[in-house]
Amino acid sequence: YGIKMEGLHNLPNLSYNCQFDFTPGFRFTNNHQVAKDAVLIAEEKVYITFVQSDSVGIGVWTKPGRGKLPFAWQVTMNWTKFSPAALEYFHESATPNDYFIGGLSGPGYMYPNNIPKDRFPVLMEEAKQLMTVLDEHVMEIMDNSAADGNVGNADLFEETVDAYYEAFPDVLGFINGYGPARTRDLRDSRPMISYDYYIDPKRPRDEVTADLNELITLNSKRPYFLAVHVRESNDVNSLVTVVENLEGPVEVVALDRFLKFAASNKTYETRFRKEDDPVHFKGF
């Protein structure tokens, strides 16, 4: 129906928080690592980027270690209306390694494969305006309508990808998925990269390290662009140890640099969701 949702059940009281506005004169300033018109050339190595979703993470922001690694944090953009004070707090307490991106899929929590075609342009125009206010250059997309949590099919149909490229001509690129997904594309200088790995907070760090090293081995063509979805109660300190034990050459980079590198050398295959792809969840 094209209705914006709030995807988390454990948020603070939004009916209360929405009554507080931004501090007079406050402006959002993101920690961009690269200019929008810059050209970066990828080397023969593995590029890893970490993205924490669900409105800057469920409790992760205040855990030790934040700032030790480049991290992208997804912001549900309509918090500018529902929780301005929280957004201001996150921006004012950010380290230089904390980079904010827009989402989720639009001006609120949405599953884009099911947004009515006549509503999509209107909704994404609102999202563009919010990204300008929030100083964000990257859009995160998730469609779990055919999935269940971190398993199942989180890919996008080609017509959905077409609609995003048309709606956002000025972004650096797009990140897609929840669990691993296979939707990838590159148009002009704007890549769309899906997550190759989902870090469950309960998975032991040595097993996370082994999983990532296996992906690095299996994807032997270089450069390899490995987008990692960090979820829930994971903390940055534990990922520092993981990174130290990866088999190189590996470089952890900020998401905006990651997308610039991915635009320079398309070693990934263009792929979209197919009608006959298996799904985990068929709907009600």
PDB file of C-alpha atoms in Angstrom:
ATOM      1  CA  TYR A   1       0.000   0.000   0.000  1.00  0.00           C
ATOM      2  CA  GLY A   2       2.980   2.327   0.202  1.00  0.00           C
ATOM      3  CA  ILE A   3       2.561   2.914   3.938  1.00  0.00           C
ATOM      4  CA  LYS A   4       5.646   3.807   5.977  1.00  0.00           C
ATOM      5  CA  MET A   5       6.258   1.615   9.010  1.00  0.00           C
ATOM      6  CA  GLU A   6       8.510   1.575  12.044  1.00  0.00           C
ATOM      7  CA  GLY A   7      10.256  -1.778  12.044  1.00  0.00           C
ATOM      8  CA  LEU A   8      11.347  -2.131  15.675  1.00  0.00           C
ATOM      9  CA  HIS A   9       9.077  -3.082  18.553  1.00  0.00           C
ATOM     10  CA  ASN A  10      11.516  -2.039  21.278  1.00  0.00           C
ATOM     11  CA  LEU A  11      11.989   1.644  20.465  1.00  0.00           C
ATOM     12  CA  PRO A  12      11.560   4.386  23.051  1.00  0.00           C
ATOM     13  CA  ASN A  13       8.161   6.029  23.233  1.00  0.00           C
ATOM     14  CA  LEU A  14       7.902   7.839  19.901  1.00  0.00           C
ATOM     15  CA  SER A  15       4.641   9.533  20.841  1.00  0.00           C
ATOM     16  CA  TYR A  16       6.646  11.264  23.578  1.00  0.00           C
ATOM     17  CA  ASN A  17       9.935  11.780  21.720  1.00  0.00           C
ATOM     18  CA  CYS A  18       8.264  13.360  18.708  1.00  0.00           C
ATOM     19  CA  GLN A  19       7.363  16.361  20.877  1.00  0.00           C
ATOM     20  CA  PHE A  20      11.021  17.413  21.126  1.00  0.00           C
ATOM     21  CA  ASP A  21      12.544  19.316  18.222  1.00  0.00           C
ATOM     22  CA  PHE A  22      16.161  19.804  17.186  1.00  0.00           C
ATOM     23  CA  THR A  23      18.297  22.329  19.035  1.00  0.00           C
ATOM     24  CA  PRO A  24      17.919  25.707  17.283  1.00  0.00           C
ATOM     25  CA  GLY A  25      20.634  26.062  14.652  1.00  0.00           C
ATOM     26  CA  PHE A  26      21.522  22.345  14.587  1.00  0.00           C
ATOM     27  CA  ARG A  27      22.540  20.955  11.185  1.00  0.00           C
ATOM     28  CA  PHE A  28      23.401  17.399  10.234  1.00  0.00           C
ATOM     29  CA  THR A  29      27.009  16.916   9.132  1.00  0.00           C
ATOM     30  CA  ASN A  30      28.066  13.441   8.024  1.00  0.00           C
ATOM     31  CA  ASN A  31      31.592  12.004   8.117  1.00  0.00           C
ATOM     32  CA  HIS A  32      32.135  11.655   4.376  1.00  0.00           C
ATOM     33  CA  GLN A  33      35.445  10.036   3.464  1.00  0.00           C
ATOM     34  CA  VAL A  34      35.261  10.828  -0.235  1.00  0.00           C
ATOM     35  CA  ALA A  35      33.733  13.545  -2.403  1.00  0.00           C
ATOM     36  CA  LYS A  36      30.701  12.599  -4.487  1.00  0.00           C
ATOM     37  CA  ASP A  37      32.554  13.319  -7.738  1.00  0.00           C
ATOM     38  CA  ALA A  38      35.804  11.594  -6.700  1.00  0.00           C
ATOM     39  CA  VAL A  39      37.182   8.637  -8.630  1.00  0.00           C
ATOM     40  CA  LEU A  40      38.912   5.856  -6.678  1.00  0.00           C
ATOM     41  CA  ILE A  41      40.644   2.898  -8.304  1.00  0.00           C
ATOM     42  CA  ALA A  42      40.383  -0.482  -6.602  1.00  0.00           C
ATOM     43  CA  GLU A  43      43.536  -2.528  -6.056  1.00  0.00           C
ATOM     44  CA  GLU A  44      43.888  -6.306  -6.250  1.00  0.00           C
ATOM     45  CA  LYS A  45      42.646  -6.970  -2.731  1.00  0.00           C
ATOM     46  CA  VAL A  46      39.561  -7.668  -0.630  1.00  0.00           C
ATOM     47  CA  TYR A  47      37.560  -4.608   0.409  1.00  0.00           C
ATOM     48  CA  ILE A  48      35.325  -5.091   3.442  1.00  0.00           C
ATOM     49  CA  THR A  49      32.707  -2.689   4.735  1.00  0.00           C
ATOM     50  CA  PHE A  50      30.571  -3.048   7.860  1.00  0.00           C
ATOM     51  CA  VAL A  51      26.985  -1.773   8.054  1.00  0.00           C
ATOM     52  CA  GLN A  52      24.876  -1.708  11.227  1.00  0.00           C
ATOM     53  CA  SER A  53      21.174  -1.350  10.485  1.00  0.00           C
ATOM     54  CA  ASP A  54      17.915  -0.656  12.321  1.00  0.00           C
ATOM     55  CA  SER A  55      18.270   2.969  13.270  1.00  0.00           C
ATOM     56  CA  VAL A  56      21.924   3.026  14.363  1.00  0.00           C
ATOM     57  CA  GLY A  57      21.733  -0.382  15.953  1.00  0.00           C
ATOM     58  CA  ILE A  58      19.932  -1.893  18.909  1.00  0.00           C
ATOM     59  CA  GLY A  59      22.059  -0.702  21.805  1.00  0.00           C
ATOM     60  CA  VAL A  60      25.350  -1.025  19.930  1.00  0.00           C
ATOM     61  CA  TRP A  61      26.099   2.693  19.749  1.00  0.00           C
ATOM     62  CA  THR A  62      27.056   2.929  23.428  1.00  0.00           C
ATOM     63  CA  LYS A  63      29.120  -0.275  23.533  1.00  0.00           C
ATOM     64  CA  PRO A  64      32.934  -0.100  23.810  1.00  0.00           C
ATOM     65  CA  GLY A  65      35.008   0.019  20.655  1.00  0.00           C
ATOM     66  CA  ARG A  66      32.917   2.253  18.437  1.00  0.00           C
ATOM     67  CA  GLY A  67      35.282   4.318  16.305  1.00  0.00           C
ATOM     68  CA  LYS A  68      38.001   1.659  16.042  1.00  0.00           C
ATOM     69  CA  LEU A  69      36.729   0.502  12.638  1.00  0.00           C
ATOM     70  CA  PRO A  70      34.917   2.302   9.809  1.00  0.00           C
ATOM     71  CA  PHE A  71      31.223   1.615  10.358  1.00  0.00           C
ATOM     72  CA  ALA A  72      28.111   2.665   8.474  1.00  0.00           C
ATOM     73  CA  TRP A  73      24.972   3.187  10.533  1.00  0.00           C
ATOM     74  CA  GLN A  74      21.554   3.065   8.893  1.00  0.00           C
ATOM     75  CA  VAL A  75      19.213   5.856   9.946  1.00  0.00           C
ATOM     76  CA  THR A  76      15.464   5.496   9.616  1.00  0.00           C
ATOM     77  CA  MET A  77      15.011   8.868   8.017  1.00  0.00           C
ATOM     78  CA  ASN A  78      11.572   9.750   9.321  1.00  0.00           C
ATOM     79  CA  TRP A  79      13.039   9.926  12.816  1.00  0.00           C
ATOM     80  CA  THR A  80      13.510  13.577  11.853  1.00  0.00           C
ATOM     81  CA  LYS A  81       9.804  13.747  12.737  1.00  0.00           C
ATOM     82  CA  PHE A  82       9.448  11.000  15.334  1.00  0.00           C
ATOM     83  CA  SER A  83      12.670  11.265  17.352  1.00  0.00           C
ATOM     84  CA  PRO A  84      14.678  14.405  16.478  1.00  0.00           C
ATOM     85  CA  ALA A  85      16.574  14.467  19.776  1.00  0.00           C
ATOM     86  CA  ALA A  86      17.854  10.916  19.231  1.00  0.00           C
ATOM     87  CA  LEU A  87      19.148  11.735  15.745  1.00  0.00           C
ATOM     88  CA  GLU A  88      20.850  14.859  17.067  1.00  0.00           C
ATOM     89  CA  TYR A  89      22.483  12.814  19.846  1.00  0.00           C
ATOM     90  CA  PHE A  90      23.842  10.227  17.414  1.00  0.00           C
ATOM     91  CA  HIS A  91      25.316  12.850  15.110  1.00  0.00           C
ATOM     92  CA  GLU A  92      26.875  14.856  17.937  1.00  0.00           C
ATOM     93  CA  SER A  93      28.456  11.760  19.524  1.00  0.00           C
ATOM     94  CA  ALA A  94      29.732  10.224  16.262  1.00  0.00           C
ATOM     95  CA  THR A  95      33.424   9.487  15.772  1.00  0.00           C
ATOM     96  CA  PRO A  96      35.185  10.163  12.443  1.00  0.00           C
ATOM     97  CA  ASN A  97      34.700   6.451  11.624  1.00  0.00           C
ATOM     98  CA  ASP A  98      30.903   6.610  12.023  1.00  0.00           C
ATOM     99  CA  TYR A  99      29.097   7.175   8.722  1.00  0.00           C
ATOM    100  CA  PHE A 100      25.320   7.543   8.415  1.00  0.00           C
ATOM    101  CA  ILE A 101      23.259   6.162   5.532  1.00  0.00           C
ATOM    102  CA  GLY A 102      19.577   6.475   4.625  1.00  0.00           C
ATOM    103  CA  GLY A 103      16.915   3.834   4.910  1.00  0.00           C
ATOM    104  CA  LEU A 104      15.202   1.669   5.221  1.00  0.00           C
ATOM    105  CA  SER A 105      14.310   1.390   1.522  1.00  0.00           C
ATOM    106  CA  GLY A 106      12.663   4.811   1.558  1.00  0.00           C
ATOM    107  CA  PRO A 107      11.389   7.535   3.903  1.00  0.00           C
ATOM    108  CA  GLY A 108      10.461   4.885   6.474  1.00  0.00           C
ATOM    109  CA  TYR A 109      10.645   1.130   6.957  1.00  0.00           C
ATOM    110  CA  MET A 110       9.372  -0.348   3.672  1.00  0.00           C
ATOM    111  CA  TYR A 111       9.613  -3.467   1.479  1.00  0.00           C
ATOM    112  CA  PRO A 112      10.159  -2.027  -2.020  1.00  0.00           C
ATOM    113  CA  ASN A 113       9.201  -5.038  -4.146  1.00  0.00           C
ATOM    114  CA  ASN A 114       5.653  -4.490  -2.883  1.00  0.00           C
ATOM    115  CA  ILE A 115       5.397  -0.697  -3.045  1.00  0.00           C
ATOM    116  CA  PRO A 116       2.692   0.214  -5.612  1.00  0.00           C
ATOM    117  CA  LYS A 117       4.268   1.637  -8.752  1.00  0.00           C
ATOM    118  CA  ASP A 118       2.220   4.820  -8.577  1.00  0.00           C
ATOM    119  CA  ARG A 119       3.356   5.465  -4.990  1.00  0.00           C
ATOM    120  CA  PHE A 120       7.061   4.732  -5.466  1.00  0.00           C
ATOM    121  CA  PRO A 121       8.151   8.061  -7.062  1.00  0.00           C
ATOM    122  CA  VAL A 122       6.296  10.127  -4.452  1.00  0.00           C
ATOM    123  CA  LEU A 123       7.790   8.188  -1.553  1.00  0.00           C
ATOM    124  CA  MET A 124      11.315   8.297  -2.944  1.00  0.00           C
ATOM    125  CA  GLU A 125      11.078  12.032  -3.553  1.00  0.00           C
ATOM    126  CA  GLU A 126      10.366  12.378   0.159  1.00  0.00           C
ATOM    127  CA  ALA A 127      13.349  10.122   0.886  1.00  0.00           C
ATOM    128  CA  LYS A 128      15.627  12.270  -1.286  1.00  0.00           C
ATOM    129  CA  GLN A 129      14.603  15.369   0.611  1.00  0.00           C
ATOM    130  CA  LEU A 130      15.286  13.673   3.943  1.00  0.00           C
ATOM    131  CA  MET A 131      18.698  12.446   2.749  1.00  0.00           C
ATOM    132  CA  THR A 132      19.576  16.023   1.860  1.00  0.00           C
ATOM    133  CA  VAL A 133      18.610  17.186   5.347  1.00  0.00           C
ATOM    134  CA  LEU A 134      20.574  14.324   6.934  1.00  0.00           C
ATOM    135  CA  ASP A 135      23.630  14.839   4.686  1.00  0.00           C
ATOM    136  CA  GLU A 136      23.471  11.228   3.465  1.00  0.00           C
ATOM    137  CA  HIS A 137      24.812   9.929   0.152  1.00  0.00           C
ATOM    138  CA  VAL A 138      23.970   6.193   0.349  1.00  0.00           C
ATOM    139  CA  MET A 139      20.612   4.394   0.463  1.00  0.00           C
ATOM    140  CA  GLU A 140      20.173   1.052   2.222  1.00  0.00           C
ATOM    141  CA  ILE A 141      17.454  -1.248   0.883  1.00  0.00           C
ATOM    142  CA  MET A 142      15.859  -4.316   2.428  1.00  0.00           C
ATOM    143  CA  ASP A 143      12.954  -6.403   1.160  1.00  0.00           C
ATOM    144  CA  ASN A 144      12.121  -9.271   3.501  1.00  0.00           C
ATOM    145  CA  SER A 145       8.693  -9.968   2.030  1.00  0.00           C
ATOM    146  CA  ALA A 146       9.999 -13.326   0.748  1.00  0.00           C
ATOM    147  CA  ALA A 147      12.313 -13.989   3.682  1.00  0.00           C
ATOM    148  CA  ASP A 148      12.146 -14.593   7.406  1.00  0.00           C
ATOM    149  CA  GLY A 149      14.658 -12.719   9.513  1.00  0.00           C
ATOM    150  CA  ASN A 150      18.168 -13.349   8.262  1.00  0.00           C
ATOM    151  CA  VAL A 151      17.255 -16.298   6.013  1.00  0.00           C
ATOM    152  CA  GLY A 152      15.408 -16.507   2.738  1.00  0.00           C
ATOM    153  CA  ASN A 153      15.305 -14.401  -0.397  1.00  0.00           C
ATOM    154  CA  ALA A 154      16.119 -10.692   0.089  1.00  0.00           C
ATOM    155  CA  ASP A 155      16.739  -9.951  -3.584  1.00  0.00           C
ATOM    156  CA  LEU A 156      15.150  -7.190  -5.637  1.00  0.00           C
ATOM    157  CA  PHE A 157      13.303  -7.557  -8.921  1.00  0.00           C
ATOM    158  CA  GLU A 158      14.886  -5.764 -11.866  1.00  0.00           C
ATOM    159  CA  GLU A 159      11.987  -3.314 -12.098  1.00  0.00           C
ATOM    160  CA  THR A 160      12.555  -2.396  -8.435  1.00  0.00           C
ATOM    161  CA  VAL A 161      16.239  -1.771  -9.105  1.00  0.00           C
ATOM    162  CA  ASP A 162      15.325   0.298 -12.177  1.00  0.00           C
ATOM    163  CA  ALA A 163      13.025   2.429 -10.030  1.00  0.00           C
ATOM    164  CA  TYR A 164      15.748   3.111  -7.461  1.00  0.00           C
ATOM    165  CA  TYR A 165      18.298   4.137 -10.072  1.00  0.00           C
ATOM    166  CA  GLU A 166      15.762   6.485 -11.622  1.00  0.00           C
ATOM    167  CA  ALA A 167      14.705   7.957  -8.279  1.00  0.00           C
ATOM    168  CA  PHE A 168      18.206   8.551  -6.867  1.00  0.00           C
ATOM    169  CA  PRO A 169      20.492   9.896  -9.618  1.00  0.00           C
ATOM    170  CA  ASP A 170      22.823  11.651  -7.167  1.00  0.00           C
ATOM    171  CA  VAL A 171      23.615   8.951  -4.593  1.00  0.00           C
ATOM    172  CA  LEU A 172      26.999   7.235  -4.390  1.00  0.00           C
ATOM    173  CA  GLY A 173      25.264   3.868  -4.526  1.00  0.00           C
ATOM    174  CA  PHE A 174      22.986   1.388  -2.794  1.00  0.00           C
ATOM    175  CA  ILE A 175      23.436  -1.410  -0.284  1.00  0.00           C
ATOM    176  CA  ASN A 176      20.872  -4.233  -0.218  1.00  0.00           C
ATOM    177  CA  GLY A 177      19.782  -7.163   1.888  1.00  0.00           C
ATOM    178  CA  TYR A 178      19.520  -8.422   5.430  1.00  0.00           C
ATOM    179  CA  GLY A 179      21.011 -11.861   5.345  1.00  0.00           C
ATOM    180  CA  PRO A 180      23.117 -12.562   2.253  1.00  0.00           C
ATOM    181  CA  ALA A 181      21.527 -11.545  -1.046  1.00  0.00           C
ATOM    182  CA  ARG A 182      22.586 -11.663  -4.695  1.00  0.00           C
ATOM    183  CA  THR A 183      21.196  -8.463  -6.203  1.00  0.00           C
ATOM    184  CA  ARG A 184      24.070  -6.503  -7.769  1.00  0.00           C
ATOM    185  CA  ASP A 185      24.367  -3.879 -10.461  1.00  0.00           C
ATOM    186  CA  LEU A 186      26.443  -0.937 -11.642  1.00  0.00           C
ATOM    187  CA  ARG A 187      25.006   1.963 -13.620  1.00  0.00           C
ATOM    188  CA  ASP A 188      27.246   4.912 -14.476  1.00  0.00           C
ATOM    189  CA  SER A 189      29.188   5.333 -11.210  1.00  0.00           C
ATOM    190  CA  ARG A 190      26.510   3.999  -8.832  1.00  0.00           C
ATOM    191  CA  PRO A 191      26.929   0.404  -7.635  1.00  0.00           C
ATOM    192  CA  MET A 192      24.273  -1.659  -5.949  1.00  0.00           C
ATOM    193  CA  ILE A 193      25.954  -4.208  -3.702  1.00  0.00           C
ATOM    194  CA  SER A 194      24.191  -6.818  -1.565  1.00  0.00           C
ATOM    195  CA  TYR A 195      25.454  -8.221   1.699  1.00  0.00           C
ATOM    196  CA  ASP A 196      27.533 -11.365   1.401  1.00  0.00           C
ATOM    197  CA  TYR A 197      27.507 -12.045   5.127  1.00  0.00           C
ATOM    198  CA  TYR A 198      25.312 -11.530   8.187  1.00  0.00           C
ATOM    199  CA  ILE A 199      26.983 -11.469  11.612  1.00  0.00           C
ATOM    200  CA  ASP A 200      24.666 -13.048  14.146  1.00  0.00           C
ATOM    201  CA  PRO A 201      25.533 -11.673  17.604  1.00  0.00           C
ATOM    202  CA  LYS A 202      25.447 -15.205  19.054  1.00  0.00           C
ATOM    203  CA  ARG A 203      27.922 -16.658  16.569  1.00  0.00           C
ATOM    204  CA  PRO A 204      31.382 -17.159  18.121  1.00  0.00           C
ATOM    205  CA  ARG A 205      33.963 -14.753  16.745  1.00  0.00           C
ATOM    206  CA  ASP A 206      36.321 -17.525  15.647  1.00  0.00           C
ATOM    207  CA  GLU A 207      33.518 -18.958  13.511  1.00  0.00           C
ATOM    208  CA  VAL A 208      32.757 -15.511  12.067  1.00  0.00           C
ATOM    209  CA  THR A 209      36.441 -15.232  11.170  1.00  0.00           C
ATOM    210  CA  ALA A 210      36.385 -18.668   9.536  1.00  0.00           C
ATOM    211  CA  ASP A 211      33.236 -17.800   7.577  1.00  0.00           C
ATOM    212  CA  LEU A 212      34.720 -14.575   6.229  1.00  0.00           C
ATOM    213  CA  ASN A 213      37.983 -16.285   5.314  1.00  0.00           C
ATOM    214  CA  GLU A 214      35.995 -18.934   3.442  1.00  0.00           C
ATOM    215  CA  LEU A 215      34.171 -16.223   1.485  1.00  0.00           C
ATOM    216  CA  ILE A 216      37.509 -14.597   0.694  1.00  0.00           C
ATOM    217  CA  THR A 217      38.811 -17.932  -0.604  1.00  0.00           C
ATOM    218  CA  LEU A 218      35.702 -18.773  -2.635  1.00  0.00           C
ATOM    219  CA  ASN A 219      35.545 -15.316  -4.224  1.00  0.00           C
ATOM    220  CA  SER A 220      39.058 -15.469  -5.608  1.00  0.00           C
ATOM    221  CA  LYS A 221      38.656 -12.815  -8.298  1.00  0.00           C
ATOM    222  CA  ARG A 222      40.161  -9.530  -7.147  1.00  0.00           C
ATOM    223  CA  PRO A 223      39.118  -7.004  -6.176  1.00  0.00           C
ATOM    224  CA  TYR A 224      36.412  -8.674  -4.101  1.00  0.00           C
ATOM    225  CA  PHE A 225      33.854  -6.384  -2.471  1.00  0.00           C
ATOM    226  CA  LEU A 226      32.587  -7.964   0.747  1.00  0.00           C
ATOM    227  CA  ALA A 227      29.676  -6.143   2.392  1.00  0.00           C
ATOM    228  CA  VAL A 228      28.983  -7.355   5.929  1.00  0.00           C
ATOM    229  CA  HIS A 229      25.714  -6.774   7.778  1.00  0.00           C
ATOM    230  CA  VAL A 230      26.322  -6.331  11.512  1.00  0.00           C
ATOM    231  CA  ARG A 231      23.218  -6.838  13.604  1.00  0.00           C
ATOM    232  CA  GLU A 232      21.707  -6.338  17.003  1.00  0.00           C
ATOM    233  CA  SER A 233      24.020  -6.642  20.013  1.00  0.00           C
ATOM    234  CA  ASN A 234      27.306  -7.138  18.150  1.00  0.00           C
ATOM    235  CA  ASP A 235      30.068  -4.834  19.341  1.00  0.00           C
ATOM    236  CA  VAL A 236      32.911  -3.253  17.410  1.00  0.00           C
ATOM    237  CA  ASN A 237      35.635  -4.532  19.754  1.00  0.00           C
ATOM    238  CA  SER A 238      34.890  -8.150  18.860  1.00  0.00           C
ATOM    239  CA  LEU A 239      35.091  -7.322  15.158  1.00  0.00           C
ATOM    240  CA  VAL A 240      38.547  -5.787  15.569  1.00  0.00           C
ATOM    241  CA  THR A 241      39.762  -9.253  16.557  1.00  0.00           C
ATOM    242  CA  VAL A 242      37.981 -10.783  13.568  1.00  0.00           C
ATOM    243  CA  VAL A 243      39.618  -8.327  11.157  1.00  0.00           C
ATOM    244  CA  GLU A 244      43.067  -8.992  12.609  1.00  0.00           C
ATOM    245  CA  ASN A 245      42.711 -12.682  11.708  1.00  0.00           C
ATOM    246  CA  LEU A 246      41.477 -12.344   8.134  1.00  0.00           C
ATOM    247  CA  GLU A 247      43.626 -13.684   5.316  1.00  0.00           C
ATOM    248  CA  GLY A 248      44.797 -10.811   3.157  1.00  0.00           C
ATOM    249  CA  PRO A 249      45.324  -8.668   1.456  1.00  0.00           C
ATOM    250  CA  VAL A 250      42.246  -7.193   3.160  1.00  0.00           C
ATOM    251  CA  GLU A 251      41.284  -3.584   3.774  1.00  0.00           C
ATOM    252  CA  VAL A 252      38.333  -2.427   5.872  1.00  0.00           C
ATOM    253  CA  VAL A 253      36.996   0.796   4.376  1.00  0.00           C
ATOM    254  CA  ALA A 254      34.184   3.250   4.976  1.00  0.00           C
ATOM    255  CA  LEU A 255      31.070   2.511   2.939  1.00  0.00           C
ATOM    256  CA  ASP A 256      31.375   5.559   0.697  1.00  0.00           C
ATOM    257  CA  ARG A 257      34.941   4.575  -0.253  1.00  0.00           C
ATOM    258  CA  PHE A 258      33.799   0.959  -0.676  1.00  0.00           C
ATOM    259  CA  LEU A 259      31.182   2.011  -3.231  1.00  0.00           C
ATOM    260  CA  LYS A 260      33.666   4.191  -5.097  1.00  0.00           C
ATOM    261  CA  PHE A 261      36.054   1.253  -5.333  1.00  0.00           C
ATOM    262  CA  ALA A 262      33.194  -1.031  -6.456  1.00  0.00           C
ATOM    263  CA  ALA A 263      32.373   1.443  -9.219  1.00  0.00           C
ATOM    264  CA  SER A 264      35.928   1.317 -10.558  1.00  0.00           C
ATOM    265  CA  ASN A 265      36.183  -2.413 -11.272  1.00  0.00           C
ATOM    266  CA  LYS A 266      33.033  -4.502 -11.710  1.00  0.00           C
ATOM    267  CA  THR A 267      34.211  -7.954 -10.712  1.00  0.00           C
ATOM    268  CA  TYR A 268      30.687  -8.841  -9.518  1.00  0.00           C
ATOM    269  CA  GLU A 269      27.883 -10.118 -11.757  1.00  0.00           C
ATOM    270  CA  THR A 270      24.716  -8.166 -12.432  1.00  0.00           C
ATOM    271  CA  ARG A 271      21.813 -10.105 -10.993  1.00  0.00           C
ATOM    272  CA  PHE A 272      18.211  -9.528  -9.917  1.00  0.00           C
ATOM    273  CA  ARG A 273      15.519 -11.609  -8.280  1.00  0.00           C
ATOM    274  CA  LYS A 274      13.736 -13.988 -10.664  1.00  0.00           C
ATOM    275  CA  GLU A 275      10.076 -14.933 -10.458  1.00  0.00           C
ATOM    276  CA  ASP A 276      10.986 -18.596 -10.016  1.00  0.00           C
ATOM    277  CA  ASP A 277      13.656 -18.021  -7.359  1.00  0.00           C
ATOM    278  CA  PRO A 278      13.011 -20.066  -4.206  1.00  0.00           C
ATOM    279  CA  VAL A 279      11.591 -18.116  -1.287  1.00  0.00           C
ATOM    280  CA  HIS A 280      11.524 -18.848   2.419  1.00  0.00           C
ATOM    281  CA  PHE A 281       8.273 -17.077   3.201  1.00  0.00           C
ATOM    282  CA  LYS A 282       5.369 -17.120   0.741  1.00  0.00           C
ATOM    283  CA  GLY A 283       3.239 -14.553   2.563  1.00  0.00           C
ATOM    284  CA  PHE A 284      -0.070 -14.759   4.336  1.00  0.00           C
TER     285      PHE A 284
END
